[in-house]
């Protein structure tokens, strides 16, 4: 059985671990029937085979019936996974767990690039924006209420076959904000079936992150973690390390001075978003560390770019652009956008596929509602357009700007395309489509609608939940 070290802080009791083993064994016995009875929509025979094999291996890994290695890393990974099922949380004490000894090299490299000063800058930047630009009332910021947006669209959301029940926010969010978009991000180096499977490893960080609002969703969480453990079982090696990165999202880096503030802010948020999972580095021993860092940095940076209004409106300082503002950089949104595009150029496939995957999430998934932002904006930045054109070409994609959806309904075709990708391994050129949306945002200047220091964006929601 996977063990928990005596010095590992846990909230769960021996009795709860015994019950977990019973529940996991029941899940193993019913895996075939559960998929057949509860799956959301159609799925291919190849998907069924992959899903059930991954789920079974994950369950057996969590109960200790199988293992791929006798090592500290394996024990740490399975102990962490069991604790996520029993006591999900995103907290500093989780980040100080001994499990962090087994975190990935990507994670450890990012920690060298920021420190307490970055977090303090983000807190200062957030407070300054609210006080100096919105008269102390953060709800005056034009923003989408993510909880309300999710609830508005939850009943007609297209969720992957294995992410049942439809009523589970945790299962839906694991699919919509982790497994699906991040499998797209990895599709430049993995074929569809492998990318879909590999992206399941992202579930642990989502389950921990949403612990405070989904703690009662035990059955769905057990399945989400089990299939992630199945990915760890299949790949081992560096995937074991990155599997554990979710435990350390609140780890503070070791840098004593942030000499490169935008780089520091991006590194901090890549740690906080556990985006190290989506890197080729984890799946290819020949991949250099520098190449492996591009996707994690760019993906989280793109998310922060499109989520800045929501974060500050909710009083949440955990956004890289707030840190950039707190560092005193003029026009923080614009400076951050240019830095993001330059980062993507370090490895254009990693960068551009990562951007496209996150754009999909913000304009197709109900939770984020990127289509809601309308209003007046300033013209495009020619340098940003040039950088994006260069990245597009070098990633092997086409320059074909196209407006993103202007309503939830307009994203329906892409939601259907997502299910074809996730449940049938059929690619409807989703990366090119959402790359075209980003090209439109940059080349028309509509990207400035996401800049909360810019004027012209129309109001959307009055309250703010789910920062």
Short mmCIF file of C-alpha atoms in Angstrom, two decimals:
data_model
loop_
_atom_site.label_atom_id
_atom_site.label_comp_id
_atom_site.label_asym_id
_atom_site.label_seq_id
_atom_site.Cartn_x
_atom_site.Cartn_y
_atom_site.Cartn_z
CA UNK A 1 0.00 0.00 0.00
CA UNK A 2 1.18 3.57 -0.67
CA UNK A 3 2.52 4.96 2.57
CA UNK A 4 2.32 8.33 4.27
CA UNK A 5 5.50 9.41 5.98
CA UNK A 6 5.23 9.95 9.71
CA UNK A 7 6.33 13.56 9.30
CA UNK A 8 3.76 14.35 6.62
CA UNK A 9 1.04 16.74 7.88
CA UNK A 10 -2.36 15.30 7.03
CA UNK A 11 -5.91 16.08 8.08
CA UNK A 12 -7.24 12.58 7.55
CA UNK A 13 -7.38 9.77 10.10
CA UNK A 14 -6.43 6.09 9.73
CA UNK A 15 -10.14 5.29 9.69
CA UNK A 16 -10.73 7.64 6.79
CA UNK A 17 -7.89 5.98 4.88
CA UNK A 18 -9.48 2.58 5.49
CA UNK A 19 -12.78 3.86 4.16
CA UNK A 20 -10.99 5.37 1.16
CA UNK A 21 -9.55 1.96 0.31
CA UNK A 22 -13.04 0.46 0.49
CA UNK A 23 -14.42 3.22 -1.73
CA UNK A 24 -11.60 2.86 -4.23
CA UNK A 25 -12.10 -0.89 -4.47
CA UNK A 26 -15.81 -0.35 -5.06
CA UNK A 27 -14.95 2.18 -7.76
CA UNK A 28 -12.61 -0.37 -9.36
CA UNK A 29 -15.31 -3.05 -9.39
CA UNK A 30 -17.85 -0.67 -10.92
CA UNK A 31 -15.61 1.22 -13.35
CA UNK A 32 -17.09 -0.32 -16.51
CA UNK A 33 -20.69 0.01 -15.37
CA UNK A 34 -20.21 3.58 -14.17
CA UNK A 35 -18.92 4.75 -17.53
CA UNK A 36 -21.64 2.89 -19.39
CA UNK A 37 -24.44 4.25 -17.16
CA UNK A 38 -23.26 7.79 -16.41
CA UNK A 39 -21.10 8.97 -19.31
CA UNK A 40 -22.05 12.36 -20.70
CA UNK A 41 -22.62 11.89 -24.41
CA UNK A 42 -21.02 9.54 -26.89
CA UNK A 43 -17.44 8.32 -26.87
CA UNK A 44 -15.27 6.15 -29.07
CA UNK A 45 -14.10 2.62 -28.39
CA UNK A 46 -10.54 3.95 -28.19
CA UNK A 47 -11.62 6.44 -25.53
CA UNK A 48 -13.37 3.72 -23.52
CA UNK A 49 -10.26 1.54 -23.59
CA UNK A 50 -7.96 4.40 -22.61
CA UNK A 51 -10.26 5.76 -19.90
CA UNK A 52 -10.90 2.43 -18.19
CA UNK A 53 -7.26 1.32 -18.31
CA UNK A 54 -6.09 4.63 -16.88
CA UNK A 55 -8.79 4.62 -14.19
CA UNK A 56 -8.09 1.04 -13.13
CA UNK A 57 -4.34 1.59 -12.93
CA UNK A 58 -4.88 4.77 -10.96
CA UNK A 59 -7.16 3.10 -8.44
CA UNK A 60 -4.74 0.23 -7.98
CA UNK A 61 -1.89 2.69 -7.54
CA UNK A 62 -3.79 4.55 -4.83
CA UNK A 63 -4.59 1.36 -2.91
CA UNK A 64 -1.05 0.05 -3.26
CA UNK A 65 -2.06 -2.94 -5.39
CA UNK A 66 0.42 -1.86 -8.08
CA UNK A 67 3.40 0.44 -8.30
CA UNK A 68 5.99 1.24 -10.92
CA UNK A 69 8.89 1.86 -8.61
CA UNK A 70 9.94 1.57 -5.01
CA UNK A 71 11.00 5.13 -4.37
CA UNK A 72 10.37 8.19 -2.25
CA UNK A 73 8.86 9.95 -5.26
CA UNK A 74 6.25 7.25 -5.82
CA UNK A 75 5.34 7.12 -2.14
CA UNK A 76 5.09 10.92 -1.98
CA UNK A 77 2.91 11.04 -5.10
CA UNK A 78 0.42 8.45 -3.88
CA UNK A 79 0.31 9.84 -0.34
CA UNK A 80 -0.37 13.30 -1.71
CA UNK A 81 -3.07 11.99 -4.04
CA UNK A 82 -4.87 10.19 -1.24
CA UNK A 83 -4.78 13.31 0.89
CA UNK A 84 -6.26 15.39 -1.92
CA UNK A 85 -9.24 13.02 -2.01
CA UNK A 86 -9.73 13.06 1.74
CA UNK A 87 -8.85 16.63 2.65
CA UNK A 88 -8.50 18.97 -0.35
CA UNK A 89 -7.06 22.40 0.36
CA UNK A 90 -4.82 25.07 -1.10
CA UNK A 91 -2.86 26.44 1.82
CA UNK A 92 0.64 27.40 2.97
CA UNK A 93 0.91 24.34 5.20
CA UNK A 94 0.20 22.12 2.18
CA UNK A 95 3.04 23.94 0.43
CA UNK A 96 5.40 23.19 3.33
CA UNK A 97 4.67 19.47 3.28
CA UNK A 98 7.63 17.09 2.95
CA UNK A 99 6.03 16.00 -0.34
CA UNK A 100 7.60 19.08 -1.91
CA UNK A 101 10.95 17.30 -1.87
CA UNK A 102 9.67 15.37 -4.90
CA UNK A 103 8.45 18.37 -6.93
CA UNK A 104 9.67 18.79 -10.50
CA UNK A 105 12.81 20.52 -11.71
CA UNK A 106 10.54 22.94 -13.56
CA UNK A 107 8.95 23.90 -10.24
CA UNK A 108 12.30 24.27 -8.51
CA UNK A 109 13.71 26.45 -11.31
CA UNK A 110 10.71 28.77 -11.19
CA UNK A 111 11.17 29.18 -7.43
CA UNK A 112 14.58 30.76 -8.07
CA UNK A 113 12.99 33.63 -10.00
CA UNK A 114 10.74 35.23 -7.38
CA UNK A 115 10.41 35.73 -3.66
CA UNK A 116 8.32 37.46 -0.99
CA UNK A 117 8.81 40.75 -2.82
CA UNK A 118 6.73 39.53 -5.76
CA UNK A 119 3.78 38.62 -3.59
CA UNK A 120 4.05 41.90 -1.69
CA UNK A 121 4.09 43.75 -5.01
CA UNK A 122 0.90 41.95 -6.08
CA UNK A 123 -0.83 42.84 -2.83
CA UNK A 124 0.31 46.45 -3.13
CA UNK A 125 -0.66 46.62 -6.79
CA UNK A 126 -4.14 45.25 -6.13
CA UNK A 127 -4.79 47.64 -3.24
CA UNK A 128 -3.44 50.57 -5.24
CA UNK A 129 -5.65 49.85 -8.24
CA UNK A 130 -8.79 49.62 -6.12
CA UNK A 131 -7.97 52.72 -4.07
CA UNK A 132 -6.60 55.00 -6.78
CA UNK A 133 -8.57 53.98 -9.86
CA UNK A 134 -11.91 52.78 -8.48
CA UNK A 135 -12.46 54.99 -5.42
CA UNK A 136 -11.95 52.06 -3.07
CA UNK A 137 -14.80 50.03 -4.57
CA UNK A 138 -13.44 47.01 -6.43
CA UNK A 139 -16.90 46.11 -7.74
CA UNK A 140 -16.81 49.21 -9.93
CA UNK A 141 -14.34 47.32 -12.14
CA UNK A 142 -16.04 45.96 -15.26
CA UNK A 143 -15.79 42.23 -14.68
CA UNK A 144 -17.41 38.81 -15.05
CA UNK A 145 -18.63 37.12 -11.89
CA UNK A 146 -17.18 33.65 -12.52
CA UNK A 147 -19.56 31.80 -10.23
CA UNK A 148 -22.58 33.52 -11.75
CA UNK A 149 -21.27 32.91 -15.27
CA UNK A 150 -20.74 29.23 -14.51
CA UNK A 151 -24.26 28.92 -13.11
CA UNK A 152 -25.76 30.72 -16.09
CA UNK A 153 -24.39 28.08 -18.43
CA UNK A 154 -23.91 24.92 -16.38
CA UNK A 155 -26.94 23.08 -17.75
CA UNK A 156 -25.95 23.42 -21.40
CA UNK A 157 -22.22 22.98 -20.91
CA UNK A 158 -20.59 20.32 -23.02
CA UNK A 159 -18.53 18.22 -20.61
CA UNK A 160 -16.37 15.20 -21.46
CA UNK A 161 -17.86 11.72 -21.21
CA UNK A 162 -16.02 10.69 -18.05
CA UNK A 163 -16.62 13.95 -16.18
CA UNK A 164 -19.99 13.04 -14.74
CA UNK A 165 -22.30 13.91 -13.12
CA UNK A 166 -23.39 17.04 -14.98
CA UNK A 167 -24.32 18.57 -11.61
CA UNK A 168 -20.75 18.39 -10.25
CA UNK A 169 -18.89 21.73 -10.42
CA UNK A 170 -15.64 19.93 -9.62
CA UNK A 171 -15.91 17.43 -12.48
CA UNK A 172 -16.96 20.17 -14.90
CA UNK A 173 -14.12 22.48 -13.91
CA UNK A 174 -11.56 19.67 -14.11
CA UNK A 175 -12.64 19.16 -17.71
CA UNK A 176 -13.26 22.76 -18.78
CA UNK A 177 -10.28 24.49 -17.23
CA UNK A 178 -7.68 21.73 -17.02
CA UNK A 179 -8.04 18.47 -18.92
CA UNK A 180 -9.48 19.80 -22.18
CA UNK A 181 -7.57 23.05 -22.81
CA UNK A 182 -4.34 21.64 -21.50
CA UNK A 183 -4.55 18.56 -23.70
CA UNK A 184 -4.80 21.02 -26.59
CA UNK A 185 -1.67 22.78 -25.33
CA UNK A 186 0.20 19.47 -25.39
CA UNK A 187 -1.04 18.45 -28.82
CA UNK A 188 2.03 19.87 -30.56
CA UNK A 189 4.15 17.05 -29.11
CA UNK A 190 1.64 14.29 -28.29
CA UNK A 191 -0.96 12.64 -30.55
CA UNK A 192 -4.58 13.29 -29.61
CA UNK A 193 -5.21 10.19 -27.49
CA UNK A 194 -1.97 10.59 -25.54
CA UNK A 195 -2.51 14.33 -25.03
CA UNK A 196 -6.04 13.78 -23.72
CA UNK A 197 -4.82 11.11 -21.34
CA UNK A 198 -1.75 13.00 -20.16
CA UNK A 199 -3.78 16.11 -19.32
CA UNK A 200 -5.71 14.18 -16.65
CA UNK A 201 -2.66 14.62 -14.42
CA UNK A 202 -3.84 18.21 -13.91
CA UNK A 203 -6.79 17.13 -11.75
CA UNK A 204 -4.95 17.10 -8.43
CA UNK A 205 -4.14 20.79 -8.43
CA UNK A 206 -7.74 21.64 -9.43
CA UNK A 207 -9.17 19.44 -6.65
CA UNK A 208 -6.93 21.09 -4.07
CA UNK A 209 -7.57 24.57 -5.43
CA UNK A 210 -11.35 24.14 -5.27
CA UNK A 211 -11.36 22.28 -1.96
CA UNK A 212 -13.12 25.07 -0.09
CA UNK A 213 -16.12 25.08 -2.44
CA UNK A 214 -16.27 21.41 -3.50
CA UNK A 215 -15.23 19.55 -0.34
CA UNK A 216 -18.50 17.60 -0.29
CA UNK A 217 -17.99 16.35 -3.87
CA UNK A 218 -16.11 13.29 -2.62
CA UNK A 219 -17.12 10.77 -5.28
CA UNK A 220 -16.23 13.01 -8.21
CA UNK A 221 -12.96 14.00 -6.56
CA UNK A 222 -12.03 10.36 -6.00
CA UNK A 223 -12.51 9.66 -9.71
CA UNK A 224 -10.68 12.78 -10.83
CA UNK A 225 -7.67 11.93 -8.65
CA UNK A 226 -7.74 8.23 -9.53
CA UNK A 227 -7.49 8.81 -13.27
CA UNK A 228 -4.69 11.31 -12.66
CA UNK A 229 -2.85 8.64 -10.68
CA UNK A 230 -3.28 6.36 -13.68
CA UNK A 231 -1.30 8.84 -15.77
CA UNK A 232 1.45 8.88 -13.16
CA UNK A 233 1.48 5.08 -13.27
CA UNK A 234 1.78 5.03 -17.05
CA UNK A 235 4.62 7.52 -17.40
CA UNK A 236 6.51 7.57 -14.10
CA UNK A 237 9.76 9.53 -14.25
CA UNK A 238 9.29 13.28 -14.53
CA UNK A 239 5.51 12.93 -14.58
CA UNK A 240 5.69 11.66 -11.00
CA UNK A 241 7.48 14.85 -10.03
CA UNK A 242 5.07 17.18 -11.77
CA UNK A 243 2.16 15.17 -10.33
CA UNK A 244 3.29 16.43 -6.93
CA UNK A 245 3.71 20.09 -7.98
CA UNK A 246 0.07 20.71 -7.09
CA UNK A 247 0.94 20.41 -3.40
CA UNK A 248 3.19 23.47 -3.58
CA UNK A 249 1.12 26.15 -5.28
CA UNK A 250 1.64 28.53 -2.36
CA UNK A 251 5.37 27.96 -2.04
CA UNK A 252 7.34 31.21 -1.84
CA UNK A 253 10.39 31.44 -4.07
CA UNK A 254 13.95 31.92 -2.89
CA UNK A 255 14.89 35.12 -4.76
CA UNK A 256 15.89 37.89 -2.38
CA UNK A 257 15.67 40.64 -5.02
CA UNK A 258 13.38 40.66 -8.04
CA UNK A 259 15.74 42.20 -10.59
CA UNK A 260 13.42 41.23 -13.44
CA UNK A 261 9.96 42.03 -12.11
CA UNK A 262 7.87 40.76 -15.03
CA UNK A 263 9.85 37.51 -15.14
CA UNK A 264 9.39 37.19 -11.36
CA UNK A 265 5.64 37.78 -11.63
CA UNK A 266 5.28 35.19 -14.38
CA UNK A 267 7.28 32.60 -12.43
CA UNK A 268 5.22 33.18 -9.29
CA UNK A 269 1.99 32.61 -11.15
CA UNK A 270 3.25 29.54 -13.02
CA UNK A 271 3.88 28.05 -9.57
CA UNK A 272 0.50 29.19 -8.25
CA UNK A 273 -1.35 27.85 -11.27
CA UNK A 274 0.60 24.57 -11.31
CA UNK A 275 1.07 25.01 -15.05
CA UNK A 276 4.31 23.00 -14.98
CA UNK A 277 2.09 20.00 -15.75
CA UNK A 278 1.62 20.98 -19.40
CA UNK A 279 5.25 20.88 -20.47
CA UNK A 280 6.95 18.59 -22.96
CA UNK A 281 9.78 18.37 -20.43
CA UNK A 282 7.73 15.94 -18.35
CA UNK A 283 7.22 13.50 -21.21
CA UNK A 284 10.49 13.67 -23.14
CA UNK A 285 13.86 13.15 -21.46
CA UNK A 286 15.54 14.95 -24.38
CA UNK A 287 13.61 18.18 -23.79
CA UNK A 288 15.75 20.97 -22.34
CA UNK A 289 14.62 22.69 -19.15
CA UNK A 290 14.51 26.11 -20.85
CA UNK A 291 12.19 24.80 -23.56
CA UNK A 292 10.10 23.04 -20.94
CA UNK A 293 9.49 26.28 -19.05
CA UNK A 294 7.94 28.16 -21.98
CA UNK A 295 4.47 26.56 -21.95
CA UNK A 296 3.98 26.79 -18.16
CA UNK A 297 4.97 30.46 -18.12
CA UNK A 298 3.03 31.48 -21.22
CA UNK A 299 -0.15 29.61 -20.34
CA UNK A 300 -0.48 31.13 -16.89
CA UNK A 301 0.49 34.55 -18.20
CA UNK A 302 -2.25 34.38 -20.84
CA UNK A 303 -4.75 33.36 -18.18
CA UNK A 304 -3.76 36.31 -15.99
CA UNK A 305 -4.00 38.67 -18.96
CA UNK A 306 -7.61 37.64 -19.63
CA UNK A 307 -8.56 37.26 -15.96
CA UNK A 308 -7.11 40.48 -14.50
CA UNK A 309 -10.45 42.26 -14.22
CA UNK A 310 -12.08 39.30 -12.47
CA UNK A 311 -9.23 38.85 -10.02
CA UNK A 312 -9.02 42.45 -8.84
CA UNK A 313 -12.81 42.85 -8.76
CA UNK A 314 -12.88 39.85 -6.38
CA UNK A 315 -10.10 41.34 -4.24
CA UNK A 316 -7.72 38.59 -5.29
CA UNK A 317 -4.08 39.68 -5.53
CA UNK A 318 -2.96 36.45 -7.23
CA UNK A 319 -2.43 37.86 -10.72
CA UNK A 320 0.92 38.59 -12.32
CA UNK A 321 -0.16 41.93 -13.79
CA UNK A 322 -1.12 43.19 -10.34
CA UNK A 323 2.42 42.35 -9.25
CA UNK A 324 3.84 44.17 -12.29
CA UNK A 325 1.76 47.21 -11.34
CA UNK A 326 2.95 46.91 -7.73
CA UNK A 327 6.55 46.92 -8.94
CA UNK A 328 5.86 50.36 -10.43
CA UNK A 329 6.06 49.46 -14.11
CA UNK A 330 4.24 51.94 -16.35
CA UNK A 331 1.35 50.54 -18.42
CA UNK A 332 1.59 47.14 -16.73
CA UNK A 333 -0.92 45.37 -18.97
CA UNK A 334 0.84 46.43 -22.17
CA UNK A 335 4.30 45.69 -20.78
CA UNK A 336 3.12 42.28 -19.64
CA UNK A 337 1.53 41.47 -23.02
CA UNK A 338 4.75 42.24 -24.88
CA UNK A 339 6.76 40.17 -22.40
CA UNK A 340 4.32 37.27 -22.85
CA UNK A 341 4.69 37.36 -26.64
CA UNK A 342 8.49 37.48 -26.36
CA UNK A 343 8.42 34.54 -23.96
CA UNK A 344 6.34 32.56 -26.47
CA UNK A 345 8.99 33.20 -29.12
CA UNK A 346 11.56 31.27 -27.07
CA UNK A 347 9.83 28.14 -28.36
CA UNK A 348 6.95 29.13 -30.66
CA UNK A 349 5.09 25.82 -30.69
CA UNK A 350 5.05 25.63 -26.90
CA UNK A 351 4.12 29.28 -26.65
CA UNK A 352 1.48 29.57 -29.36
CA UNK A 353 -0.27 26.30 -28.52
CA UNK A 354 -0.31 27.36 -24.88
CA UNK A 355 -1.84 30.74 -25.72
CA UNK A 356 -4.47 29.15 -27.97
CA UNK A 357 -5.48 26.62 -25.31
CA UNK A 358 -6.07 29.32 -22.70
CA UNK A 359 -7.96 31.52 -25.18
CA UNK A 360 -10.24 28.53 -25.84
CA UNK A 361 -10.94 28.29 -22.11
CA UNK A 362 -11.80 31.97 -21.70
CA UNK A 363 -14.07 32.27 -24.73
CA UNK A 364 -15.80 28.87 -24.77
CA UNK A 365 -16.18 27.86 -21.10
CA UNK A 366 -19.07 29.36 -19.14
CA UNK A 367 -16.96 30.10 -16.05
CA UNK A 368 -14.81 32.81 -17.66
CA UNK A 369 -17.15 34.57 -20.09
CA UNK A 370 -14.51 36.39 -22.12
CA UNK A 371 -17.18 37.24 -24.70
CA UNK A 372 -18.85 39.60 -22.21
CA UNK A 373 -16.28 42.38 -22.57
CA UNK A 374 -17.41 45.08 -24.97
CA UNK A 375 -16.82 48.80 -25.34
CA UNK A 376 -14.40 51.37 -26.68
CA UNK A 377 -10.68 50.69 -26.82
CA UNK A 378 -7.47 52.15 -28.15
CA UNK A 379 -5.79 51.00 -31.42
CA UNK A 380 -3.57 47.94 -31.71
CA UNK A 381 0.10 47.97 -30.77
CA UNK A 382 2.16 47.42 -33.93
CA UNK A 383 4.98 45.77 -32.01
CA UNK A 384 2.57 43.27 -30.39
CA UNK A 385 1.13 42.47 -33.82
CA UNK A 386 4.63 41.93 -35.20
CA UNK A 387 5.61 39.62 -32.35
CA UNK A 388 2.42 37.60 -32.71
CA UNK A 389 2.84 37.29 -36.47
CA UNK A 390 6.36 36.00 -35.94
CA UNK A 391 5.24 33.48 -33.32
CA UNK A 392 2.36 32.30 -35.49
CA UNK A 393 4.61 31.65 -38.48
CA UNK A 394 7.33 29.93 -36.49
CA UNK A 395 4.78 27.67 -34.78
CA UNK A 396 3.53 26.50 -38.17
CA UNK A 397 0.14 28.18 -37.80
CA UNK A 398 -1.66 30.54 -40.16
CA UNK A 399 -2.18 34.28 -39.80
CA UNK A 400 -5.98 34.43 -40.12
CA UNK A 401 -7.50 36.83 -37.57
CA UNK A 402 -11.10 36.01 -36.71
CA UNK A 403 -13.38 37.52 -34.04
CA UNK A 404 -13.89 35.29 -31.01
CA UNK A 405 -17.44 34.43 -29.92
CA UNK A 406 -19.55 37.42 -28.88
CA UNK A 407 -21.89 35.25 -26.82
CA UNK A 408 -21.93 31.89 -25.08
CA UNK A 409 -24.12 30.50 -27.87
CA UNK A 410 -21.52 31.41 -30.50
CA UNK A 411 -19.03 29.10 -28.80
CA UNK A 412 -21.24 26.02 -29.23
CA UNK A 413 -19.38 24.68 -32.24
CA UNK A 414 -16.11 24.86 -30.34
CA UNK A 415 -17.65 23.11 -27.33
CA UNK A 416 -18.77 20.33 -29.64
CA UNK A 417 -15.29 20.31 -31.15
CA UNK A 418 -13.87 19.96 -27.67
CA UNK A 419 -15.95 16.86 -27.01
CA UNK A 420 -14.91 15.36 -30.34
CA UNK A 421 -11.30 15.95 -29.32
CA UNK A 422 -11.64 14.67 -25.75
CA UNK A 423 -14.01 11.73 -26.31
CA UNK A 424 -13.26 10.66 -29.90
CA UNK A 425 -9.70 12.00 -30.47
CA UNK A 426 -10.86 13.91 -33.55
CA UNK A 427 -9.19 17.28 -34.19
CA UNK A 428 -11.31 20.05 -35.69
CA UNK A 429 -8.34 22.48 -35.81
CA UNK A 430 -9.19 23.98 -32.44
CA UNK A 431 -5.68 25.38 -31.96
CA UNK A 432 -5.78 27.27 -35.26
CA UNK A 433 -9.28 28.55 -34.54
CA UNK A 434 -8.44 30.00 -31.14
CA UNK A 435 -5.09 31.29 -32.39
CA UNK A 436 -7.11 33.25 -34.94
CA UNK A 437 -9.22 34.69 -32.12
CA UNK A 438 -6.11 35.89 -30.30
CA UNK A 439 -4.78 37.37 -33.53
CA UNK A 440 -8.02 39.34 -33.82
CA UNK A 441 -7.79 40.61 -30.24
CA UNK A 442 -4.24 41.82 -30.77
CA UNK A 443 -4.57 43.18 -34.32
CA UNK A 444 -7.78 45.15 -33.62
CA UNK A 445 -6.84 46.38 -30.15
CA UNK A 446 -9.76 44.55 -28.53
CA UNK A 447 -7.25 43.03 -26.13
CA UNK A 448 -7.25 46.38 -24.29
CA UNK A 449 -10.80 45.65 -23.11
CA UNK A 450 -9.17 43.27 -20.62
CA UNK A 451 -6.93 46.05 -19.24
CA UNK A 452 -8.64 47.29 -16.09
CA UNK A 453 -6.59 50.51 -16.13
CA UNK A 454 -7.98 51.39 -19.57
CA UNK A 455 -11.28 53.19 -20.02
CA UNK A 456 -14.17 52.14 -22.24
CA UNK A 457 -15.17 48.63 -21.11
CA UNK A 458 -18.86 48.26 -20.38
CA UNK A 459 -20.11 46.90 -17.07
CA UNK A 460 -20.99 43.19 -16.88
CA UNK A 461 -21.72 41.81 -13.39
CA UNK A 462 -22.34 43.58 -10.08
CA UNK A 463 -20.93 40.98 -7.67
CA UNK A 464 -17.75 38.89 -7.64
CA UNK A 465 -17.30 35.29 -6.59
CA UNK A 466 -14.78 32.52 -7.36
CA UNK A 467 -11.70 34.71 -7.76
#
